[in-house]
XYZ file of C-alpha atoms in Angstrom:
729
model
C 44.899 43.901 97.139
C 42.405 41.760 95.209
C 39.808 43.604 93.074
C 36.401 44.078 94.682
C 34.656 42.118 91.942
C 36.824 39.113 92.722
C 36.047 39.373 96.430
C 32.350 39.253 95.569
C 33.003 36.161 93.479
C 34.745 34.447 96.400
C 31.823 35.252 98.680
C 29.382 33.741 96.178
C 31.475 30.571 95.848
C 31.620 30.072 99.601
C 27.908 30.761 99.986
C 27.178 28.197 97.282
C 29.299 25.613 99.113
C 27.363 26.280 102.290
C 24.059 26.008 100.447
C 25.078 22.607 99.088
C 26.216 21.322 102.466
C 23.091 22.342 104.309
C 20.848 21.265 101.455
C 21.868 17.679 102.149
C 19.888 17.730 105.355
C 17.075 19.936 104.173
C 17.833 23.214 105.911
C 18.082 26.594 104.258
C 21.257 28.638 104.473
C 21.195 31.653 106.754
C 23.996 34.080 107.521
C 22.602 34.866 110.967
C 22.887 32.691 114.050
C 22.916 29.431 112.116
C 23.299 27.301 115.236
C 20.249 28.679 117.045
C 18.144 28.516 113.902
C 19.007 24.897 113.214
C 18.695 23.713 116.803
C 15.408 25.572 117.179
C 14.008 23.782 114.121
C 15.325 20.214 114.470
C 12.790 18.800 112.015
C 14.884 20.318 109.271
C 17.420 17.468 109.245
C 18.645 14.238 110.833
C 21.720 13.767 112.972
C 23.363 10.442 112.129
C 25.817 8.922 114.605
C 28.312 6.598 112.973
C 31.038 4.431 114.458
C 32.106 0.863 115.207
C 30.193 -1.481 117.517
C 30.825 -0.400 121.104
C 31.331 3.277 120.181
C 28.297 4.232 122.261
C 26.109 5.372 119.369
C 22.855 4.248 120.980
C 23.540 5.702 124.439
C 24.961 8.925 123.048
C 22.037 9.211 120.639
C 19.544 9.066 123.485
C 21.305 11.857 125.388
C 21.634 14.051 122.289
C 18.005 13.473 121.353
C 16.856 14.374 124.851
C 18.893 17.584 124.944
C 17.717 18.715 121.511
C 14.129 17.551 121.936
C 14.406 15.241 118.920
C 13.126 11.669 118.465
C 15.758 8.942 118.601
C 15.981 6.038 116.168
C 18.275 3.053 116.540
C 18.794 1.290 113.203
C 19.300 -2.092 114.857
C 16.232 -2.011 117.117
C 13.837 0.268 115.253
C 14.538 -0.568 111.625
C 16.273 -3.887 111.068
C 14.575 -6.031 113.701
C 11.133 -4.619 112.877
C 11.708 -5.169 109.158
C 12.974 -8.731 109.588
C 10.822 -9.806 112.485
C 13.841 -11.336 114.177
C 16.901 -10.258 116.122
C 19.966 -8.950 114.351
C 22.016 -11.815 115.823
C 19.600 -14.426 114.434
C 19.602 -12.799 110.996
C 23.402 -12.753 110.933
C 23.502 -16.414 111.938
C 20.970 -17.293 109.245
C 22.536 -15.619 106.184
C 26.171 -14.940 107.115
C 28.239 -11.769 107.019
C 28.158 -10.899 103.286
C 24.457 -11.601 102.977
C 23.787 -9.637 106.152
C 25.447 -6.475 104.835
C 23.383 -6.683 101.643
C 20.068 -7.303 103.448
C 20.881 -4.576 105.970
C 21.570 -2.168 103.121
C 18.243 -2.933 101.445
C 16.329 -2.350 104.669
C 18.083 0.974 105.269
C 17.434 2.146 101.699
C 13.695 1.670 102.342
C 13.833 3.644 105.593
C 13.085 7.358 105.798
C 12.967 9.801 108.704
C 13.293 13.530 109.315
C 14.323 15.581 112.306
C 15.679 12.613 114.257
C 18.849 11.479 115.979
C 19.706 8.213 114.246
C 22.199 5.699 115.666
C 23.624 3.711 112.753
C 24.885 0.181 112.969
C 28.606 -0.424 112.897
C 28.270 -2.061 109.486
C 26.033 0.501 107.732
C 29.060 2.332 106.245
C 30.091 -0.888 104.465
C 27.082 -0.556 102.132
C 27.559 2.339 99.720
C 23.936 2.714 98.540
C 22.652 2.736 102.124
C 25.078 5.460 103.195
C 24.310 7.622 100.179
C 20.622 7.328 101.072
C 21.235 8.229 104.708
C 23.538 11.164 103.946
C 20.817 12.813 101.860
C 18.736 13.203 105.015
C 21.272 14.575 107.450
C 24.698 15.138 108.909
C 26.970 12.150 109.615
C 29.022 12.498 112.798
C 31.760 9.896 113.260
C 32.286 8.849 116.884
C 36.026 8.249 116.610
C 36.600 6.206 119.766
C 39.904 4.735 120.990
C 40.278 1.164 119.728
C 41.253 -0.109 123.200
C 38.035 1.321 124.625
C 36.015 -0.387 121.888
C 37.665 -3.750 122.495
C 37.124 -3.456 126.256
C 33.453 -2.579 125.845
C 32.837 -5.403 123.377
C 34.520 -7.817 125.772
C 32.244 -6.653 128.603
C 29.256 -7.136 126.273
C 30.606 -10.639 125.504
C 30.871 -9.800 121.806
C 33.781 -11.694 120.285
C 32.935 -11.375 116.584
C 31.356 -8.627 114.457
C 29.969 -8.462 110.919
C 32.656 -9.102 108.318
C 35.156 -10.595 110.772
C 36.425 -13.794 109.191
C 38.039 -16.656 111.044
C 41.604 -15.830 112.059
C 40.996 -12.067 111.941
C 41.388 -10.361 115.308
C 38.967 -7.787 116.660
C 41.676 -5.136 116.399
C 42.291 -5.997 112.739
C 38.621 -5.802 111.719
C 38.178 -2.512 113.565
C 41.214 -1.107 111.772
C 39.856 -2.338 108.430
C 36.516 -0.630 109.021
C 38.053 2.785 109.731
C 38.457 3.491 106.027
C 34.676 3.316 105.595
C 33.956 5.603 108.541
C 36.491 8.086 107.183
C 34.823 7.913 103.771
C 31.340 8.904 104.924
C 31.853 11.363 107.766
C 30.753 14.982 107.613
C 32.432 15.786 110.927
C 34.586 13.879 113.408
C 33.900 13.607 117.127
C 37.360 12.786 118.500
C 36.961 10.834 121.733
C 39.659 10.552 124.370
C 40.594 7.461 126.349
C 37.951 6.750 128.956
C 35.467 9.401 127.788
C 32.013 8.726 129.259
C 28.852 8.729 127.126
C 28.007 12.123 128.640
C 31.445 13.432 127.580
C 30.913 12.152 124.043
C 27.387 13.605 123.914
C 28.793 17.007 124.891
C 31.360 16.714 122.090
C 28.640 15.755 119.610
C 26.677 18.888 120.475
C 29.780 21.087 120.196
C 30.702 19.507 116.866
C 27.161 19.947 115.579
C 27.127 23.552 116.719
C 30.439 24.327 115.029
C 29.374 22.640 111.815
C 26.145 24.615 111.633
C 27.665 27.950 112.636
C 30.448 28.487 110.142
C 29.882 32.232 110.239
C 31.567 32.342 113.661
C 34.946 31.283 112.228
C 35.805 34.551 110.575
C 39.206 36.088 109.922
C 40.253 39.682 110.514
C 43.228 41.777 109.504
C 45.953 42.435 112.029
C 45.407 46.125 111.264
C 41.682 46.348 112.003
C 39.292 45.464 114.807
C 36.589 44.122 112.503
C 36.084 43.807 108.768
C 32.919 45.130 107.160
C 33.375 42.381 104.566
C 33.382 38.988 106.365
C 36.372 36.801 105.513
C 36.586 33.043 105.915
C 39.277 30.415 105.415
C 38.735 30.038 101.669
C 38.870 33.822 101.267
C 42.130 34.387 103.126
C 43.880 31.463 101.430
C 43.322 33.089 98.062
C 43.807 36.731 99.028
C 47.001 36.254 101.066
C 47.293 39.867 102.179
C 44.405 41.870 103.657
C 43.207 44.951 101.715
C 44.537 47.297 104.437
C 48.023 45.778 104.184
C 47.672 43.660 107.302
C 47.853 39.880 107.684
C 44.862 37.655 108.283
C 44.330 35.945 111.651
C 41.324 34.034 113.044
C 39.084 36.442 114.933
C 38.565 34.035 117.836
C 42.083 32.610 117.835
C 42.797 28.885 117.749
C 40.540 26.233 119.290
C 41.904 24.634 122.446
C 41.900 20.851 122.546
C 41.349 18.885 125.746
C 44.201 16.877 127.306
C 42.356 13.615 126.563
C 42.216 14.603 122.882
C 45.943 15.333 122.792
C 46.620 11.979 124.420
C 44.540 10.345 121.729
C 46.317 12.176 118.921
C 49.723 11.235 120.369
C 49.157 7.600 119.362
C 48.640 8.531 115.701
C 51.205 8.744 112.883
C 52.026 12.224 111.591
C 49.514 12.412 108.739
C 46.651 11.375 111.006
C 47.815 13.894 113.621
C 47.703 16.574 110.949
C 44.142 15.646 109.966
C 42.924 15.585 113.568
C 44.503 18.974 114.347
C 43.646 20.769 111.098
C 40.019 19.624 111.194
C 39.689 21.871 114.227
C 41.186 24.841 112.367
C 39.491 24.615 108.954
C 35.718 24.749 108.832
C 34.117 21.922 106.801
C 32.197 24.486 104.742
C 35.583 25.463 103.298
C 37.258 22.047 103.202
C 35.356 18.906 104.181
C 37.086 16.351 106.453
C 37.171 13.817 103.627
C 38.785 16.322 101.252
C 41.217 17.463 103.928
C 42.257 13.899 104.701
C 42.893 13.231 101.014
C 45.060 16.351 100.745
C 47.055 15.523 103.875
C 47.698 11.944 102.776
C 48.882 13.201 99.408
C 51.124 15.793 101.068
C 52.787 13.520 103.623
C 52.154 9.992 102.385
C 55.029 9.417 99.965
C 56.845 12.750 99.715
C 58.998 12.502 102.840
C 62.071 10.338 103.127
C 61.535 9.508 106.803
C 58.519 7.419 107.764
C 57.946 9.649 110.800
C 57.874 12.711 108.481
C 59.317 14.921 111.269
C 61.388 12.633 113.514
C 62.387 13.900 116.947
C 65.904 12.856 117.955
C 67.550 13.149 121.334
C 70.733 15.195 121.017
C 72.233 15.754 124.453
C 70.816 15.888 127.976
C 67.599 17.909 127.786
C 67.911 18.853 124.101
C 65.942 17.186 121.295
C 66.242 17.986 117.593
C 63.064 18.155 115.510
C 64.157 17.274 111.979
C 61.984 19.270 109.606
C 64.050 18.658 106.480
C 62.985 15.222 105.185
C 60.684 16.639 102.494
C 61.510 16.746 98.774
C 63.521 19.999 98.901
C 65.248 19.502 102.241
C 63.760 22.262 104.405
C 60.933 22.868 106.869
C 59.058 24.778 104.157
C 58.054 21.430 102.619
C 55.805 20.692 105.603
C 53.574 23.600 104.590
C 54.156 23.682 100.857
C 53.230 20.098 100.093
C 49.784 20.869 101.547
C 49.222 24.576 100.888
C 48.991 24.325 97.062
C 46.218 21.755 97.402
C 44.296 23.973 99.811
C 44.814 26.900 97.469
C 43.571 25.022 94.396
C 40.561 23.703 96.324
C 39.444 27.162 97.449
C 39.759 28.828 94.042
C 36.779 29.694 91.865
C 37.117 27.977 88.495
C 36.756 30.985 86.206
C 40.075 32.799 86.743
C 43.810 32.257 86.375
C 46.110 32.743 89.345
C 49.763 33.663 89.538
C 51.526 32.946 92.814
C 54.313 35.432 93.550
C 56.977 34.400 96.022
C 59.956 36.192 97.510
C 62.464 33.828 99.063
C 65.663 33.974 101.028
C 66.405 30.426 99.883
C 64.258 27.541 101.048
C 60.752 28.788 100.273
C 61.426 29.090 96.559
C 62.217 25.469 95.767
C 59.522 24.234 98.167
C 56.852 26.392 96.484
C 57.960 25.362 93.009
C 57.943 21.695 93.961
C 54.595 21.872 95.761
C 52.699 23.624 92.970
C 54.314 21.427 90.322
C 52.712 18.419 92.025
C 49.169 19.729 91.581
C 46.739 17.950 89.291
C 47.045 18.807 85.584
C 43.734 20.679 85.584
C 44.947 22.901 88.438
C 48.353 23.546 86.897
C 46.641 24.871 83.766
C 45.240 27.838 85.712
C 47.821 28.316 88.484
C 51.323 29.631 87.833
C 54.236 30.307 90.189
C 56.941 32.951 89.869
C 59.740 33.066 92.440
C 62.098 36.012 93.037
C 65.302 35.397 95.002
C 68.396 37.523 95.759
C 71.152 36.600 93.318
C 73.867 36.745 95.967
C 71.733 35.934 98.989
C 71.248 32.161 98.690
C 73.579 29.183 98.701
C 74.683 27.673 95.397
C 72.714 24.505 96.103
C 69.580 26.498 96.960
C 70.016 28.393 93.687
C 70.340 25.206 91.657
C 67.214 23.825 93.306
C 65.234 26.853 92.124
C 66.747 27.466 88.701
C 65.841 23.937 87.685
C 62.301 25.300 87.313
C 62.264 27.372 84.119
C 59.426 25.851 82.105
C 55.671 25.563 82.188
C 53.774 27.184 85.029
C 56.666 27.289 87.530
C 59.618 29.640 87.072
C 62.261 31.402 89.145
C 64.502 34.403 88.589
C 67.010 36.265 90.698
C 67.229 39.939 91.614
C 70.368 41.996 92.136
C 69.270 42.976 95.633
C 68.343 41.327 98.925
C 65.310 39.391 100.151
C 63.708 42.449 101.713
C 63.601 44.191 98.326
C 61.998 41.117 96.723
C 59.381 40.877 99.455
C 58.735 44.621 99.471
C 58.219 44.607 95.692
C 55.652 41.820 95.868
C 53.741 43.618 98.613
C 53.802 46.765 96.483
C 52.294 44.837 93.559
C 49.445 43.642 95.765
C 48.828 47.213 96.838
C 48.888 48.582 93.290
C 45.197 48.664 92.309
C 46.061 49.788 88.776
C 48.356 46.804 88.197
C 45.980 44.314 89.821
C 43.040 45.665 87.822
C 45.012 45.540 84.566
C 45.976 41.886 85.097
C 42.433 40.935 86.090
C 40.791 42.635 83.093
C 43.416 41.912 80.437
C 44.331 38.350 81.379
C 41.588 37.217 83.816
C 44.460 36.666 86.263
C 44.644 37.333 89.984
C 47.885 37.564 91.985
C 48.359 35.749 95.276
C 51.249 34.640 97.460
C 52.638 31.511 99.068
C 54.937 33.252 101.532
C 54.214 32.820 105.207
C 52.042 35.925 105.102
C 49.465 33.548 103.555
C 47.445 31.808 106.261
C 47.512 28.453 104.458
C 51.329 28.582 104.526
C 51.488 29.197 108.265
C 48.737 26.861 109.459
C 50.360 23.487 108.557
C 53.453 24.513 110.539
C 51.398 24.456 113.745
C 51.077 20.689 113.341
C 54.761 19.817 113.677
C 55.169 21.849 116.868
C 52.246 19.914 118.332
C 53.720 16.672 117.023
C 57.084 17.282 118.711
C 55.402 17.533 122.113
C 53.299 14.439 121.391
C 56.464 12.484 120.521
C 57.971 13.418 123.881
C 54.708 12.299 125.453
C 54.671 9.005 123.562
C 58.336 8.386 124.415
C 57.507 9.008 128.101
C 59.994 11.824 128.336
C 57.229 13.806 130.027
C 53.600 13.646 131.156
C 50.918 15.754 129.518
C 50.978 19.175 131.098
C 54.734 19.190 131.665
C 56.233 22.213 129.866
C 58.772 22.361 127.073
C 60.706 25.205 125.496
C 61.167 25.514 121.740
C 64.163 27.122 120.028
C 63.692 28.265 116.443
C 66.143 29.919 114.030
C 63.944 32.678 112.658
C 63.974 35.610 110.284
C 60.398 36.124 109.121
C 58.937 34.908 112.454
C 56.469 32.514 110.782
C 57.915 29.384 112.373
C 58.004 31.051 115.793
C 54.425 32.283 115.357
C 53.210 28.790 114.523
C 54.745 27.526 117.789
C 52.782 30.160 119.699
C 49.612 29.047 117.930
C 50.358 25.453 118.987
C 50.553 26.777 122.534
C 47.162 28.439 122.076
C 45.742 25.062 121.037
C 46.793 23.581 124.365
C 50.374 22.351 123.859
C 52.311 23.305 127.048
C 55.037 25.394 125.428
C 56.586 27.585 128.108
C 58.884 29.778 126.044
C 59.701 30.208 122.372
C 63.384 31.076 121.962
C 64.130 32.925 118.714
C 67.636 32.528 117.351
C 69.180 34.993 114.896
C 72.466 35.334 113.055
C 74.224 38.720 112.874
C 71.115 40.120 111.132
C 69.637 40.236 114.604
C 66.687 42.571 114.156
C 64.295 40.126 115.875
C 66.636 39.610 118.807
C 67.123 43.340 119.245
C 63.388 44.009 119.141
C 62.440 41.347 121.650
C 65.147 42.551 124.010
C 64.569 46.309 123.702
C 61.061 46.760 122.324
C 62.497 48.834 119.461
C 62.279 47.770 115.820
C 64.924 49.945 114.218
C 65.867 49.629 110.561
C 67.577 53.016 110.391
C 71.155 52.717 109.157
C 70.921 48.925 109.296
C 72.080 46.965 106.269
C 71.517 43.311 105.558
C 74.677 41.258 106.025
C 75.432 38.116 104.046
C 75.735 35.039 106.251
C 76.149 31.281 106.200
C 72.479 30.989 107.193
C 70.737 32.865 104.359
C 67.203 31.667 105.126
C 67.135 34.060 108.090
C 68.939 36.941 106.388
C 65.858 39.137 106.784
C 65.381 42.594 108.264
C 61.655 43.144 107.670
C 59.985 40.313 109.522
C 56.478 39.918 108.082
C 54.964 37.643 110.705
C 56.090 39.878 113.531
C 52.881 41.742 112.750
C 50.854 38.663 113.699
C 52.877 38.323 116.901
C 52.239 41.896 118.036
C 48.547 41.440 117.265
C 48.609 38.218 119.320
C 50.446 39.625 122.333
C 48.455 42.887 122.345
C 45.177 40.954 122.603
C 44.162 41.841 119.064
C 44.753 45.590 119.136
C 44.463 46.262 115.389
C 44.789 50.026 115.807
C 48.105 49.625 117.605
C 49.407 47.212 114.958
C 48.410 49.554 112.161
C 50.108 52.526 113.814
C 53.315 50.608 114.490
C 53.711 49.224 110.986
C 52.753 52.444 109.259
C 55.502 54.055 111.331
C 57.866 51.326 110.191
C 57.012 51.967 106.544
C 57.393 55.717 107.013
C 60.317 56.051 109.431
C 61.944 52.576 109.446
C 61.326 52.528 113.177
C 58.777 51.789 115.872
C 58.843 51.199 119.597
C 56.312 49.369 121.772
C 55.386 50.377 125.295
C 57.252 48.936 128.259
C 54.087 47.112 129.324
C 53.818 45.405 125.958
C 57.540 44.628 125.895
C 57.160 42.807 129.208
C 54.234 40.808 127.802
C 56.392 39.928 124.799
C 59.132 38.611 127.070
C 56.640 36.363 128.857
C 56.081 34.544 125.566
C 59.370 34.856 123.716
C 63.093 35.132 124.386
C 65.707 35.831 121.754
C 69.422 35.817 121.119
C 71.911 35.769 118.278
C 75.317 34.360 117.476
C 78.256 35.181 115.258
C 79.365 33.323 112.151
C 82.330 31.864 114.049
C 80.080 30.608 116.864
C 77.793 28.996 114.317
C 80.593 27.051 112.615
C 82.137 26.121 115.956
C 78.829 24.611 117.105
C 78.611 22.416 113.997
C 82.102 21.113 114.679
C 81.585 20.494 118.397
C 78.250 18.696 117.996
C 79.674 16.442 115.300
C 82.754 15.743 117.377
C 80.751 14.719 120.460
C 77.709 13.035 118.869
C 78.498 12.322 115.206
C 75.468 14.392 114.211
C 75.830 17.003 111.450
C 73.759 20.169 111.831
C 73.141 22.769 109.188
C 74.065 26.402 109.789
C 70.569 27.488 110.868
C 70.220 24.655 113.359
C 73.653 25.510 114.690
C 72.531 29.086 115.369
C 69.596 27.688 117.303
C 71.918 25.388 119.239
C 74.253 28.239 120.240
C 71.399 30.487 121.381
C 69.639 27.638 123.197
C 72.830 26.754 125.093
C 73.101 30.355 126.253
C 69.486 31.039 127.134
C 67.744 27.829 128.164
C 67.593 27.216 131.920
C 67.537 23.399 131.538
C 64.522 22.955 133.840
C 62.445 21.329 131.082
C 63.021 19.582 127.741
C 63.990 21.806 124.834
C 62.989 21.137 121.232
C 65.471 22.580 118.738
C 63.933 23.021 115.289
C 66.285 21.842 112.558
C 64.901 23.789 109.638
C 67.124 22.583 106.794
C 69.334 19.676 105.811
C 73.034 20.387 106.217
C 73.696 19.481 102.569
C 71.981 22.661 101.387
C 74.839 24.667 102.923
C 77.615 22.238 102.158
C 80.572 24.661 101.810
C 79.952 26.267 105.221
C 79.347 22.902 106.885
C 82.490 21.405 105.353
C 84.433 24.435 106.551
C 83.011 23.951 110.031
C 84.058 20.304 109.965
C 87.583 21.539 109.143
C 87.752 19.865 105.757
C 90.590 20.885 103.487
C 90.335 21.618 99.768
C 86.567 21.946 99.654
C 85.419 21.134 96.093
C 83.504 23.703 94.040
C 81.086 21.225 92.496
C 77.900 20.807 94.607
C 77.679 17.066 93.900
C 81.255 16.555 95.077
C 80.490 18.608 98.191
C 77.513 16.390 99.015
C 79.557 13.268 98.362
C 82.187 14.522 100.798
C 79.512 15.154 103.454
C 78.167 11.676 102.809
C 81.621 10.246 103.463
C 81.814 12.117 106.772
C 78.295 11.550 108.095
C 77.380 8.290 106.436
C 74.664 7.555 103.925
C 72.003 7.617 106.631
C 72.543 11.348 107.164
C 72.392 12.276 103.474
C 69.283 13.725 101.812
C 68.872 11.504 98.765
C 66.380 13.763 96.950
C 68.741 16.718 97.338
C 71.670 14.691 96.011
C 69.600 13.505 93.052
C 68.508 17.064 92.294
C 72.123 18.221 92.131
C 73.143 15.305 89.925
C 70.250 15.986 87.563
C 70.958 19.737 87.351
C 71.934 20.743 83.835
C 72.117 24.332 82.641
C 72.270 26.608 85.703
C 71.530 29.735 83.656
C 68.574 31.814 84.773
C 67.033 35.246 84.393
C 68.677 37.987 86.493
C 66.705 41.184 87.134
C 67.852 44.595 88.251
C 66.596 45.909 91.594
C 63.808 47.780 89.847
C 60.109 47.449 90.682
C 58.953 48.188 87.133
C 61.190 45.476 85.716
C 59.794 42.929 88.174
C 56.237 43.983 87.312
C 57.035 43.467 83.624
C 58.342 39.968 84.390
C 55.073 39.209 86.162
C 53.061 40.235 83.093
C 55.364 38.241 80.806
C 54.913 35.180 83.011
C 51.141 35.567 82.769
C 51.330 35.887 78.984
C 53.477 32.753 78.762
C 51.297 30.747 81.145
C 47.704 31.666 80.341
C 45.588 32.416 77.297
C 45.001 36.098 76.654
C 41.378 37.188 77.066
C 39.968 38.493 73.742
């Protein structure tokens, strides 16, 4: 629970951001019905339509102006030609491309208007001073039209060359070159599908404008309440992590649903661009602007992943496809979220406090968090620290070495002589301890937060790769849009499964999510019976430690989702769980659960057998978690549609178990030798080079080991704060 004074500070920061955004087009900030207020008073600002030649800016501008009752200005016809006293074509012929851009920029800088829909030229964004002048007067909407549509329209208009297109440069090449300038200046994107009419685009412009001006509608609520008296927005929930009532944050209105034409458009993009296009719909620009979001995404996925596809989808056998989520720097699916989440976190933070991120991990999250926050800018690392708790005997040796390599500066890890559930429960208890939180805030100007999947910014990026898997099948012509798929996910905390359901809510045709468990099958038992029963159940060590979890945090989001947002029910169920280690849902709700999710589990022997059989028949080496998914999918999937099997970790992270499964004799004790042996079996192309380098660079494996005592962990938190941040005098 974050102190009330800090919540007020967050609200002021967000309000200031909104003031600044709306100040750029001359309107005053209002917390009530922003859309109706702005549309009703159009003289307050301009709407600027930006895009390449042939994007339809002029035609769309006329429709938008008519619907909003605003005057329409076309820069070509109403500004340039009137200023020059000649046609744009004649001016271009007279002075050439470079001179044209400069003269065009001067004319635009001398132009002023208010309360108008303004259709820019395709080359306006190439002149920095002109765009800065225009942006001061209004909101820039980028008509992001399919390149093939642009080329076809220009051909019909008999336009074979545009400003800046040198001899030998194709139309496609110059359009691609110009995209960087459109991306630089946009305030909001209007993503156009193949074949969209001008009326379709005009409708999208109005929806985009409405969303931009009505940020108050994109609120978040706790899973344990119907409505919060204190409005929460994206920047708030990223920082707070856990809601004050102990629930998890979810968007009040759910996820936006994209149109099929938009999904078809996104399918042609590389992964980073897919992420931008999808996340722009989920994060309001008041919290993170599209330009800032694009910069963060490119930094997260540009150079940090070993595979150019970031999350390649490989055909395994028949109807099964493996989604490889382990090509990030630490070799697990957690990298997909934790290369981006720290940047979102740092962006949303007020500047006047320190922040300590507490993380409980069953293996993979720890190293991914430590790596992600280490890669922040120096100025952010000075005020953000990370402390990871992991079970001493509940992770693989390689996972442990990945984490214990972080023992200096603002990123540290330590183990606990207990299991993951104790680590997670202790962190939640710290957040709920108002005395502890107040002490840290007053004494050290430090606020605690979390990077576990209970944090919305951790879960949200995972939605992207489930969407991307379907789009790859679409691009590979395995299916047509609208054809269903099933997804099988090895799960313990239910975050990965929940993100697949959110992808479904966005319009991806996922029929069923199949949850796969090891012998710690609490999720499987619940989905089958409707009973969540922790009584007399002990956590069992397994070869798949990332899902060795009994208290599944994100199950709370799932019950909220499947119960149509019944916060009272969720609160009652999870208070019962805390009190009695048990709850049971109604038969009606259990049936609704089974419409969305199926579940199964497999034994340790079945897991190892699957690794051996898949390698024997295909040459592909799975890790232990993927193998559990494979076993459960083989048992439960009806084979009437493609199945995407999420491979959540590289097999090298669990080398001893994988080598045992492959029936290797005399398995070495040294992790580097284990990885070398796997490399010999699977070939260099199947090895994770960053993981191998990490093991070779590992020096002293010693690390702090804590007793299973809450007070001791709380003391370690305070010590970490003292070591990381200056004490307030």
